mmCIF file of C-alpha atoms in Angstrom:
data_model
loop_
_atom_site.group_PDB
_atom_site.id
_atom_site.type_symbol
_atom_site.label_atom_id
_atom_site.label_comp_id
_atom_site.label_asym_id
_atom_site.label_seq_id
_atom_site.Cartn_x
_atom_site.Cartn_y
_atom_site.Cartn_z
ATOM 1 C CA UNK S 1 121.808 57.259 76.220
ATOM 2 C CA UNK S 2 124.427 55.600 78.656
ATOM 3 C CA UNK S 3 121.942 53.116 79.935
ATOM 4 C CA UNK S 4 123.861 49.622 81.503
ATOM 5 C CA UNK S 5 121.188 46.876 81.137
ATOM 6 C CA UNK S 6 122.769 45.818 84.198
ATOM 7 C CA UNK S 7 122.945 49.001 86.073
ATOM 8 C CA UNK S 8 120.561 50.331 88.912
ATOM 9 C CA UNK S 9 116.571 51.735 88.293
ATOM 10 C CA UNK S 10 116.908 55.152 90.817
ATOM 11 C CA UNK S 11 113.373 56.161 91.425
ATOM 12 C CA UNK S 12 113.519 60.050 92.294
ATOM 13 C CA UNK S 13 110.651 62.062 93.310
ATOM 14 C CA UNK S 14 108.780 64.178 95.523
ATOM 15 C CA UNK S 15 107.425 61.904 99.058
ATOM 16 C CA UNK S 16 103.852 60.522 97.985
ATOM 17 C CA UNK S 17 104.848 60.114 94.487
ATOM 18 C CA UNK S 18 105.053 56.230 94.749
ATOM 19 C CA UNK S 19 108.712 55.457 94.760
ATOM 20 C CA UNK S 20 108.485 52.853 97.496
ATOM 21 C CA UNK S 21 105.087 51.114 96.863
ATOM 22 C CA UNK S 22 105.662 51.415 92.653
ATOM 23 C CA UNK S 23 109.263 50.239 92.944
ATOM 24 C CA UNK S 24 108.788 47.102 94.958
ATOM 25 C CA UNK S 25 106.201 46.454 92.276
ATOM 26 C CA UNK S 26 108.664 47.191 89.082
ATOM 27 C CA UNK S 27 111.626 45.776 91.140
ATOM 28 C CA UNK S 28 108.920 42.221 90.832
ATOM 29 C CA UNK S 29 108.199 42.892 87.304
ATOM 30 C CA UNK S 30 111.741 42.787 86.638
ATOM 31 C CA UNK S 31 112.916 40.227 89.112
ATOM 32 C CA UNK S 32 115.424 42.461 90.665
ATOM 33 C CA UNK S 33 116.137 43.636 93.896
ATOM 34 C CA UNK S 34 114.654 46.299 95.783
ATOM 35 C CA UNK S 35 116.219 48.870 98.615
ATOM 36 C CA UNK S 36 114.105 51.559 100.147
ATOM 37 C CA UNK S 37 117.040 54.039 101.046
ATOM 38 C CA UNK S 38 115.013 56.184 103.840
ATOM 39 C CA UNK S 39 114.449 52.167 105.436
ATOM 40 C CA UNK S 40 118.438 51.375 104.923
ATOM 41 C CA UNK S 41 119.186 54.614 106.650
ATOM 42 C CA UNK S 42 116.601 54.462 109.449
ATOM 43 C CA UNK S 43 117.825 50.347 109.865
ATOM 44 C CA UNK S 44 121.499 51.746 110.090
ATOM 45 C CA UNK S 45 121.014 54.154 112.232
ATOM 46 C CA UNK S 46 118.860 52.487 114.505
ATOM 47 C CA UNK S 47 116.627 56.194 114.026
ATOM 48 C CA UNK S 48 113.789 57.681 112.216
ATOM 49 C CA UNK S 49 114.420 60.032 109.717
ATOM 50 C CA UNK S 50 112.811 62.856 111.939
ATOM 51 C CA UNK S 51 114.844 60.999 114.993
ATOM 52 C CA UNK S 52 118.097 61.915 112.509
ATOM 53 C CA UNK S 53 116.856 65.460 111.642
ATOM 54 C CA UNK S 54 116.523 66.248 114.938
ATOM 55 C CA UNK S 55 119.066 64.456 117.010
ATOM 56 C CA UNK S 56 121.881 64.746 114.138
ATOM 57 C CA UNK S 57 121.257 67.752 111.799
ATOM 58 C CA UNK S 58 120.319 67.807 108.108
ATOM 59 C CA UNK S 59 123.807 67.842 107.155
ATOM 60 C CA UNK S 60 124.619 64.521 108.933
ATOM 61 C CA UNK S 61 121.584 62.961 107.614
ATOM 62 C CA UNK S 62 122.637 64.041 104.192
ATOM 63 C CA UNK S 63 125.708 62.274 104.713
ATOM 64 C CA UNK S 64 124.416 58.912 105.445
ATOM 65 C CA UNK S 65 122.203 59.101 103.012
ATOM 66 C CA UNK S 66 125.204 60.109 100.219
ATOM 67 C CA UNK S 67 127.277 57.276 101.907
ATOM 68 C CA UNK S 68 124.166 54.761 101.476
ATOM 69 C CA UNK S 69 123.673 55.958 97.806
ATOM 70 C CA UNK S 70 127.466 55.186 97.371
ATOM 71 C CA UNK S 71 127.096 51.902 98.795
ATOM 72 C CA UNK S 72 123.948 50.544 96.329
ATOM 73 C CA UNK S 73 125.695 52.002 93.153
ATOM 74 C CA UNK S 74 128.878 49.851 94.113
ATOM 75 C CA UNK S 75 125.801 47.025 93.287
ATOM 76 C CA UNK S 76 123.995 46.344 90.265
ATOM 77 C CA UNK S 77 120.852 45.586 89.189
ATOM 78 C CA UNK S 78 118.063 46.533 91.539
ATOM 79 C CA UNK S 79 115.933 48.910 92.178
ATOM 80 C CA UNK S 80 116.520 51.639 94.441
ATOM 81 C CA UNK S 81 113.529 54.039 95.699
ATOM 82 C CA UNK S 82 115.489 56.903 97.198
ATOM 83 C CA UNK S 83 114.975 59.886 99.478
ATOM 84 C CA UNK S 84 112.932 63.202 97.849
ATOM 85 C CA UNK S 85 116.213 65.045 98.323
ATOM 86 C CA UNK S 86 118.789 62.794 96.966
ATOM 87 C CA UNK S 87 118.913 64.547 93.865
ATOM 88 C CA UNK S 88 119.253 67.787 95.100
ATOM 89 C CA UNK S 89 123.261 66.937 95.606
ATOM 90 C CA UNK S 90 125.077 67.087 92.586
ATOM 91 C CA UNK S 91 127.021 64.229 94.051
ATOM 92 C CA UNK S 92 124.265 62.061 94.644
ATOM 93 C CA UNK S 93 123.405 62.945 91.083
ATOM 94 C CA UNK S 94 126.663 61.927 89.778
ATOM 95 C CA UNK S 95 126.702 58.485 92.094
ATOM 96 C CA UNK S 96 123.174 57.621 90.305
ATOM 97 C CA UNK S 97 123.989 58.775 86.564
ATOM 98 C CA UNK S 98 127.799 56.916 86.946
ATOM 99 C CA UNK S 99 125.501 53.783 88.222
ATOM 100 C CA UNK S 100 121.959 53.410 86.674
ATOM 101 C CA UNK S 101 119.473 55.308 85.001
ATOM 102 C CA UNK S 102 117.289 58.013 87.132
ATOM 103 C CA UNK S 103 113.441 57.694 86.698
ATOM 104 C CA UNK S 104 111.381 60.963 88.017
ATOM 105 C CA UNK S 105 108.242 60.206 89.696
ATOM 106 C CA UNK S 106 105.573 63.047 89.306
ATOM 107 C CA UNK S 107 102.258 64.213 90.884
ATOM 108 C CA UNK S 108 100.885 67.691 91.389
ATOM 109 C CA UNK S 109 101.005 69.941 94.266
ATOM 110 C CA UNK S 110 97.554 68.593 95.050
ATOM 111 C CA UNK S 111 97.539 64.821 94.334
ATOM 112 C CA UNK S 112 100.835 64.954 96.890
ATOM 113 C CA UNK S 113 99.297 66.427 99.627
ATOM 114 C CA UNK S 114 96.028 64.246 99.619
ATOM 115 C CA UNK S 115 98.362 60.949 99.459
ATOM 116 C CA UNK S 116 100.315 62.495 102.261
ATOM 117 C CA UNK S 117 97.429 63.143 104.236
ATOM 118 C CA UNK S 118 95.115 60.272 103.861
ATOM 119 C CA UNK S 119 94.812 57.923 106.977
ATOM 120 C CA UNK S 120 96.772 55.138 105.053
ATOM 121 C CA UNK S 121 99.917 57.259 105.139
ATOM 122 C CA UNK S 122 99.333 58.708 108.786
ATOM 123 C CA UNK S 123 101.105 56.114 110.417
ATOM 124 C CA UNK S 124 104.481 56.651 108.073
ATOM 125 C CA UNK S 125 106.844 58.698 108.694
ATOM 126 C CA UNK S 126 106.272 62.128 107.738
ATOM 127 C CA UNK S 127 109.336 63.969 106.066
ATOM 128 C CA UNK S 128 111.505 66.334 108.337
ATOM 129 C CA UNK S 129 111.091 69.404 105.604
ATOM 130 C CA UNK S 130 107.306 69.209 105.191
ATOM 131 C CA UNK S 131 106.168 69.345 109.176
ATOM 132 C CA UNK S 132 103.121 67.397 110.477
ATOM 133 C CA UNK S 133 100.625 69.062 108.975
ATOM 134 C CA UNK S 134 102.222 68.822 105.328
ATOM 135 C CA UNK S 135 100.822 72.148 104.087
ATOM 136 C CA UNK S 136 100.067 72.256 100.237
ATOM 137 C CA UNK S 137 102.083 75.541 99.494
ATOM 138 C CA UNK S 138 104.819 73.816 101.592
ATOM 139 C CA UNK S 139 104.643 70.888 98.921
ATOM 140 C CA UNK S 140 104.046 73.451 95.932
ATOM 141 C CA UNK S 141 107.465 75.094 97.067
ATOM 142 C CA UNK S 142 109.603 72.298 97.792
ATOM 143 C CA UNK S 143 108.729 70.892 94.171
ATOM 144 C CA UNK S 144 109.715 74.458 92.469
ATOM 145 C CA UNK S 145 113.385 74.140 94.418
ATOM 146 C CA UNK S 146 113.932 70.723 93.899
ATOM 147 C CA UNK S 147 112.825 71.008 89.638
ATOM 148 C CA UNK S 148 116.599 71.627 88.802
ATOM 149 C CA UNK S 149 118.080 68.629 90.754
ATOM 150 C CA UNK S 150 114.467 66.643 89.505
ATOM 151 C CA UNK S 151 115.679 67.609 85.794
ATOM 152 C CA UNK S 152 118.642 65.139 86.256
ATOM 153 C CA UNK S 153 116.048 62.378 85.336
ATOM 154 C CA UNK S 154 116.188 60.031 82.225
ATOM 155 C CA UNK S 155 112.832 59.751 82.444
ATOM 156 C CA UNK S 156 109.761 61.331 84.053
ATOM 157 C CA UNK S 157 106.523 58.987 84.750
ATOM 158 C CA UNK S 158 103.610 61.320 85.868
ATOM 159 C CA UNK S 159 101.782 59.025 88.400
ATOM 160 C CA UNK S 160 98.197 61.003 88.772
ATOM 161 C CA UNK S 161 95.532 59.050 88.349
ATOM 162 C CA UNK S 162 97.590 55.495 88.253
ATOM 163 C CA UNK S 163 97.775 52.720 90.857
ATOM 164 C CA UNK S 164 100.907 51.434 91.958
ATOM 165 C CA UNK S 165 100.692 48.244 89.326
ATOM 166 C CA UNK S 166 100.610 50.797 86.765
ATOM 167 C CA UNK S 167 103.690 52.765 87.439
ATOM 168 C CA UNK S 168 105.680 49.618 87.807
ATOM 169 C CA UNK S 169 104.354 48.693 84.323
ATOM 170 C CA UNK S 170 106.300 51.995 83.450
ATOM 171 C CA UNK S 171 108.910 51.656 84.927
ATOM 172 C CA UNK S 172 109.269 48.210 83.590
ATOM 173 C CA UNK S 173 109.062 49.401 80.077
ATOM 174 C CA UNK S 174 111.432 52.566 80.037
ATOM 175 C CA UNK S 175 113.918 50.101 81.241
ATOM 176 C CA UNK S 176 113.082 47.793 78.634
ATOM 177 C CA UNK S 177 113.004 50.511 75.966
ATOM 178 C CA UNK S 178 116.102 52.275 76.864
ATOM 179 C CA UNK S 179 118.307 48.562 77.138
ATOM 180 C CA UNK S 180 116.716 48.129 74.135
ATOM 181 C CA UNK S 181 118.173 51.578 72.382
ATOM 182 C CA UNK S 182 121.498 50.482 74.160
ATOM 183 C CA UNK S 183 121.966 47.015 72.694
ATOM 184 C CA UNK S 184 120.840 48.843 68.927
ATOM 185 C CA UNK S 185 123.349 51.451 69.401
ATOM 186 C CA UNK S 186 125.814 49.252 70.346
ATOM 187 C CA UNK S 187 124.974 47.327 67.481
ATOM 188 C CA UNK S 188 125.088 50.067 64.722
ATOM 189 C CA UNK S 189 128.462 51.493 66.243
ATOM 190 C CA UNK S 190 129.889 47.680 65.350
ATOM 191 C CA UNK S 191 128.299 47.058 62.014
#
């Protein structure tokens, strides 16, 4: 595994899988910093992400936010909670892999559209792809065209069921464990 004990934590993942609120957490745990890349953009841009989709076309969004990604991997060690469709570029990808390790945040179909729906989540801004309403079968078929780019993950944390304190803990420890397996295979190739 190529993992740089010093390199980035990329949290992918569907919206309402916890990136944000779980990463700030981890990005605690492991006293590093942490970047929300939808708040960089909208900051940047002086826009919301719908404000962007609308105003500026997908394709220019999806240039920022490759530009952005660029940007944070030309930095090391923090914690970056990025967009749900940053992976789906096999730049982006590449940026992430070249920089970091990639951990995939899960939930269902289900468990998505309830966190997307409750009133706590109301007030935040609701992805450009998924519409007001956020219709399960609209989450359901985002998450089967986005599996490929999601398979670029070193890891996968399934987040049903878990608060955010939780999934930090996990993401704490597959960083641990895989700087771990670095520093022994480094180790064993000089022996």
């Amino acid at each position: 595994m190529r993992v740089d004990p010093s390199g980035n934590i990329f949290l992918i993942g569907f919206s309402g899988t916890g990136k944000s609120l779980s990463g700030i957490k981890a990005a605690e745990l492991l006293r590093l910093p942490f970047v929300d890349m939808d708040d960089l953009i909208e900051y940047r841009t002086k826009k919301s992400i719908p404000e962007l989709f609308e105003q500026d076309g997908e394709a220019e969004f999806r240039r920022i936010e490759t530009d952005i990604l660029r940007e944070l991997a030309e930095k090391s060690s923090r914690v970056v909670s990025t967009g749900g469709g940053v992976p789906v570029s096999t730049v982006n990808r590449e940026i992430m892999r070249a920089s970091g390790i990639i951990i995939l945040l899960t939930a269902s179909p289900e468990t998505i559209h309830r966190r997307l729906t409750t009133r706590q989540n109301r007030n935040r801004t609701l992805r450009p792809l998924l519409g007001d309403n956020v219709p399960e079968q609209r989450v359901a078929n985002l998450l089967a065209e986005r599996s490929e780019a999601y398979a670029c993950a070193d890891i996968s944390i399934d987040t049903e069921g878990l608060t955010h304190a939780q999934v930090a803990a996990a993401i704490e420890r597959a960083w641990l464990d895989l700087a771990a397996e670095l520093r022994n295979n480094r180790e064993a190739e000089n022996a």
